[in-house]
Coordinates of C-alpha atoms in Angstrom, one line a residue:
M1 CA -28.8 112.1 38.6
V2 CA -26.1 113.9 40.7
K3 CA -24.0 111.4 42.5
F4 CA -23.6 111.7 46.3
F5 CA -20.2 110.2 46.2
N6 CA -17.5 110.4 43.5
N7 CA -14.3 108.8 44.8
K8 CA -12.4 109.7 41.6
Q9 CA -12.6 113.4 42.4
K10 CA -9.7 114.8 44.3
N11 CA -10.3 117.5 47.0
N12 CA -7.5 120.0 47.4
S13 CA -9.4 122.5 49.4
I14 CA -9.0 120.5 52.6
E15 CA -5.3 121.2 52.4
E16 CA -5.9 124.8 51.6
L17 CA -7.9 125.2 54.8
E18 CA -5.3 123.1 56.7
L19 CA -7.9 121.0 58.4
D20 CA -6.7 118.7 61.1
M21 CA -7.9 115.4 60.0
E22 CA -7.4 114.0 63.5
N23 CA -9.9 116.6 64.8
I24 CA -12.9 116.1 62.6
P25 CA -16.2 116.4 64.4
K26 CA -17.8 112.9 64.9
H27 CA -21.3 114.3 64.9
I28 CA -22.5 117.4 63.0
A29 CA -26.0 118.7 63.4
I30 CA -27.5 121.3 61.0
I31 CA -30.6 123.4 61.2
M32 CA -31.5 123.6 57.5
D33 CA -32.7 127.2 57.5
G34 CA -33.1 129.7 54.7
N35 CA -35.1 127.8 52.1
G36 CA -37.9 130.3 52.2
R37 CA -35.5 133.3 52.0
W38 CA -33.7 131.7 49.1
A39 CA -36.9 131.3 47.2
K40 CA -38.2 134.8 48.0
E41 CA -35.0 136.4 46.7
R42 CA -35.6 134.7 43.4
K43 CA -39.4 135.4 43.5
L44 CA -40.2 131.7 43.6
P45 CA -42.7 129.8 45.8
R46 CA -41.3 128.6 49.1
T47 CA -41.7 125.0 48.0
M48 CA -39.1 125.6 45.4
G49 CA -36.7 126.7 48.1
H50 CA -37.3 123.5 50.0
R51 CA -36.7 121.5 46.8
A52 CA -33.4 123.4 46.3
G53 CA -32.5 122.5 49.8
M54 CA -32.5 118.8 48.9
A55 CA -29.6 119.4 46.6
A56 CA -27.7 121.0 49.5
I57 CA -28.2 117.8 51.5
K58 CA -26.4 115.8 48.8
K59 CA -23.4 118.2 48.8
V60 CA -23.0 118.3 52.5
L61 CA -23.5 114.6 53.0
K62 CA -20.8 113.9 50.4
E63 CA -18.4 116.2 52.1
C64 CA -19.1 114.8 55.5
N65 CA -18.4 111.3 54.2
S66 CA -15.2 112.4 52.6
L67 CA -14.0 114.0 55.8
G68 CA -14.8 111.1 58.0
V69 CA -17.8 112.6 59.9
R70 CA -19.7 109.7 61.5
Y71 CA -23.1 111.3 62.1
L72 CA -24.9 114.0 60.2
T73 CA -28.2 115.1 61.8
L74 CA -30.5 117.4 59.7
Y75 CA -33.5 119.3 61.1
A76 CA -36.0 118.6 58.3
F77 CA -39.4 119.2 60.0
S78 CA -40.0 120.5 63.5
T79 CA -43.0 119.9 65.8
E80 CA -43.7 123.7 65.3
N81 CA -43.7 123.5 61.5
W82 CA -47.3 122.2 61.5
K83 CA -48.2 125.8 62.0
R84 CA -47.2 126.6 58.5
P85 CA -49.6 126.8 55.6
K86 CA -51.2 123.4 54.8
D87 CA -49.8 123.4 51.2
E88 CA -46.3 123.9 52.5
V89 CA -46.6 121.2 55.1
N90 CA -47.9 118.8 52.5
A91 CA -45.1 119.7 50.2
L92 CA -42.5 119.0 52.9
M93 CA -44.0 115.6 53.6
K94 CA -43.9 114.7 49.9
L95 CA -40.4 116.0 49.5
L96 CA -39.1 113.6 52.2
V97 CA -40.7 110.7 50.4
E98 CA -39.4 111.9 47.0
F99 CA -35.9 112.2 48.5
L100 CA -35.9 108.7 49.9
R101 CA -37.3 107.1 46.8
K102 CA -34.8 108.8 44.5
E103 CA -31.7 108.4 46.6
I104 CA -32.1 105.4 48.8
N105 CA -30.4 102.9 46.4
E106 CA -27.3 105.0 46.0
L107 CA -27.2 105.8 49.7
H108 CA -27.4 102.1 50.4
E109 CA -24.7 101.3 47.9
E110 CA -22.4 103.8 49.6
N111 CA -23.0 102.1 53.0
V112 CA -25.0 105.1 54.5
R113 CA -27.4 104.2 57.3
I114 CA -30.6 106.2 57.5
S115 CA -31.9 107.1 61.0
I116 CA -34.9 109.1 62.1
I117 CA -35.5 111.1 65.3
G118 CA -38.8 112.6 66.2
D119 CA -42.4 111.4 66.5
I120 CA -43.2 110.1 63.0
T121 CA -46.4 108.4 64.2
K122 CA -48.1 111.8 63.7
T123 CA -47.0 112.1 60.0
P124 CA -49.1 110.7 57.1
D125 CA -49.1 107.0 56.4
F126 CA -47.2 107.4 53.1
C127 CA -44.4 109.1 55.0
Q128 CA -44.2 106.4 57.7
E129 CA -44.2 103.7 55.0
E130 CA -41.3 105.2 53.1
I131 CA -39.3 105.9 56.2
A132 CA -39.8 102.3 57.4
M133 CA -38.5 101.0 54.1
A134 CA -35.4 103.3 54.2
L135 CA -34.6 102.3 57.7
D136 CA -35.0 98.6 57.0
K137 CA -32.9 98.8 53.8
T138 CA -30.0 100.5 55.4
K139 CA -30.2 99.1 58.9
D140 CA -27.0 97.0 58.6
N141 CA -24.9 99.6 56.9
T142 CA -21.8 100.7 58.7
G143 CA -20.9 104.0 57.1
I144 CA -21.9 107.5 57.9
V145 CA -25.3 107.8 59.6
L146 CA -27.7 110.3 58.0
N147 CA -30.0 111.2 60.9
V148 CA -33.1 113.0 59.8
A149 CA -35.0 115.0 62.5
F150 CA -38.6 114.8 61.3
N151 CA -41.6 116.0 63.3
Y152 CA -38.9 116.6 65.9
G153 CA -38.8 119.0 68.9
G154 CA -36.3 119.0 71.7
R155 CA -39.0 119.5 74.4
D156 CA -41.2 116.9 72.8
E157 CA -38.4 114.4 72.8
I158 CA -37.6 115.0 76.5
I159 CA -41.3 114.7 77.5
R160 CA -41.7 111.4 75.5
S161 CA -38.5 110.1 77.1
I162 CA -39.7 111.0 80.6
K163 CA -42.9 109.1 79.9
K164 CA -40.9 106.0 78.9
V165 CA -38.8 106.4 82.1
M166 CA -42.0 106.5 84.2
E167 CA -43.4 103.4 82.6
D168 CA -40.2 101.5 83.3
Y169 CA -40.1 102.8 86.8
K170 CA -43.7 101.6 87.4
E171 CA -42.8 98.1 86.0
G172 CA -39.7 98.0 88.3
K173 CA -37.2 98.0 85.5
I174 CA -35.3 101.0 87.0
T175 CA -34.8 102.5 90.4
L176 CA -34.3 106.1 91.5
E177 CA -30.9 105.2 92.9
E178 CA -29.5 103.9 89.6
F179 CA -31.1 106.5 87.4
N180 CA -28.7 109.2 86.1
E181 CA -27.8 111.2 83.0
K182 CA -26.3 108.2 81.2
S183 CA -29.3 106.0 81.8
F184 CA -31.7 108.8 80.7
E185 CA -29.8 109.1 77.4
N186 CA -31.0 105.6 76.6
Y187 CA -34.6 106.9 76.4
L188 CA -33.8 109.7 74.0
D189 CA -34.3 109.5 70.2
T190 CA -30.5 109.7 69.8
K191 CA -29.8 106.6 71.9
G192 CA -26.4 105.2 71.0
M193 CA -25.2 108.3 69.2
P194 CA -22.7 110.8 70.5
D195 CA -23.9 114.3 71.2
P196 CA -23.3 116.7 68.3
D197 CA -19.8 118.2 68.4
M198 CA -21.1 121.1 66.3
I199 CA -24.4 122.6 65.4
I200 CA -24.6 124.7 62.2
R201 CA -27.3 127.2 61.4
P202 CA -27.2 128.9 58.0
S203 CA -29.5 131.9 56.9
G204 CA -28.3 134.4 59.5
E205 CA -30.6 133.4 62.3
Q206 CA -28.9 132.7 65.7
R207 CA -31.2 130.6 67.9
I208 CA -31.5 126.9 68.7
S209 CA -35.2 126.6 67.7
N210 CA -36.0 123.6 70.0
Y211 CA -33.3 121.5 68.4
L212 CA -31.5 118.7 70.4
L213 CA -32.0 120.6 73.7
W214 CA -30.5 117.8 75.8
Q215 CA -27.7 116.8 73.4
C216 CA -26.4 120.4 72.7
A217 CA -25.1 121.0 76.2
Y218 CA -21.5 121.3 75.0
S219 CA -22.0 121.6 71.3
E220 CA -20.1 124.3 69.4
F221 CA -22.4 126.6 67.5
W222 CA -21.6 128.0 64.1
Y223 CA -23.7 130.5 62.2
S224 CA -23.6 131.6 58.6
N225 CA -25.5 134.1 56.5
I226 CA -25.6 131.6 53.6
N227 CA -29.1 130.3 53.0
W228 CA -29.3 126.5 53.2
P229 CA -29.8 125.9 49.4
D230 CA -26.4 127.6 48.8
F231 CA -24.6 125.8 51.6
D232 CA -22.0 123.4 50.2
G233 CA -18.9 121.5 51.0
E234 CA -16.7 124.6 51.1
A235 CA -19.0 126.2 53.7
L236 CA -18.9 123.0 55.7
K237 CA -15.1 123.0 55.7
K238 CA -15.0 126.6 56.9
A239 CA -17.3 125.7 59.8
I240 CA -15.0 122.8 60.7
S241 CA -11.9 124.9 60.4
D242 CA -13.5 127.4 62.9
Y243 CA -14.5 124.5 65.2
Q244 CA -10.9 123.2 65.2
N245 CA -9.6 126.6 66.5
R246 CA -11.9 126.6 69.5
D247 CA -10.9 125.5 73.0
R248 CA -13.3 122.9 74.1
R249 CA -13.0 122.4 77.9
F250 CA -16.4 120.9 78.8
G251 CA -16.6 122.9 82.0
G252 CA -13.1 122.0 83.0
V253 CA -9.7 123.8 82.8
K254 CA -6.8 122.9 80.5

């Protein structure tokens, strides 16, 4: 088994890129795009591309942990992905379960906390059961948070959050006067997490695809022509290097 973490290995490429270790993004979100293209280029089934993408998760998670990133959010399955062929949808459900079963012990040993955003109540029972076990096993871990967006859509998240707000309003738990952006964030799937500093999309596409619509208000976007299965730690460091050379003003003036 390929190890996620190998503390004995030295990483000199960080120095080569001259990354500012005081300016590492706390939260990186990635749209894992290009699995199908990767497979097509090799005349393989699309499902093989998704399987190859699992290996990329390991590489990127390892690099994020090494650099001190606190949250890594991965777009694994969107609310729109149900439109794909049934065989591909079933394969994606099984791949998540396979990933968790194979890697959860090592992730737990390395203090990784698993988190899920999205409406998993609409996924098969075997998915929900495996997710529940992973969440429970790692719930007390204090290391990097691996946040998996599964059956997730930004619009769906906002609608679900609004419904929760309406329920609390009817029960008198909140008032219109005290309700604001900060209080609304407590109803989102990402409650307690900082907004992503940077959103990465490989594969050459340049759109947000209904991803973290509320949270991405001031995220830096970084695009790459690399398909997700070929994305690795070096590509991540290039993205962070570019991020560190941007002037983030959040609507103000420096």
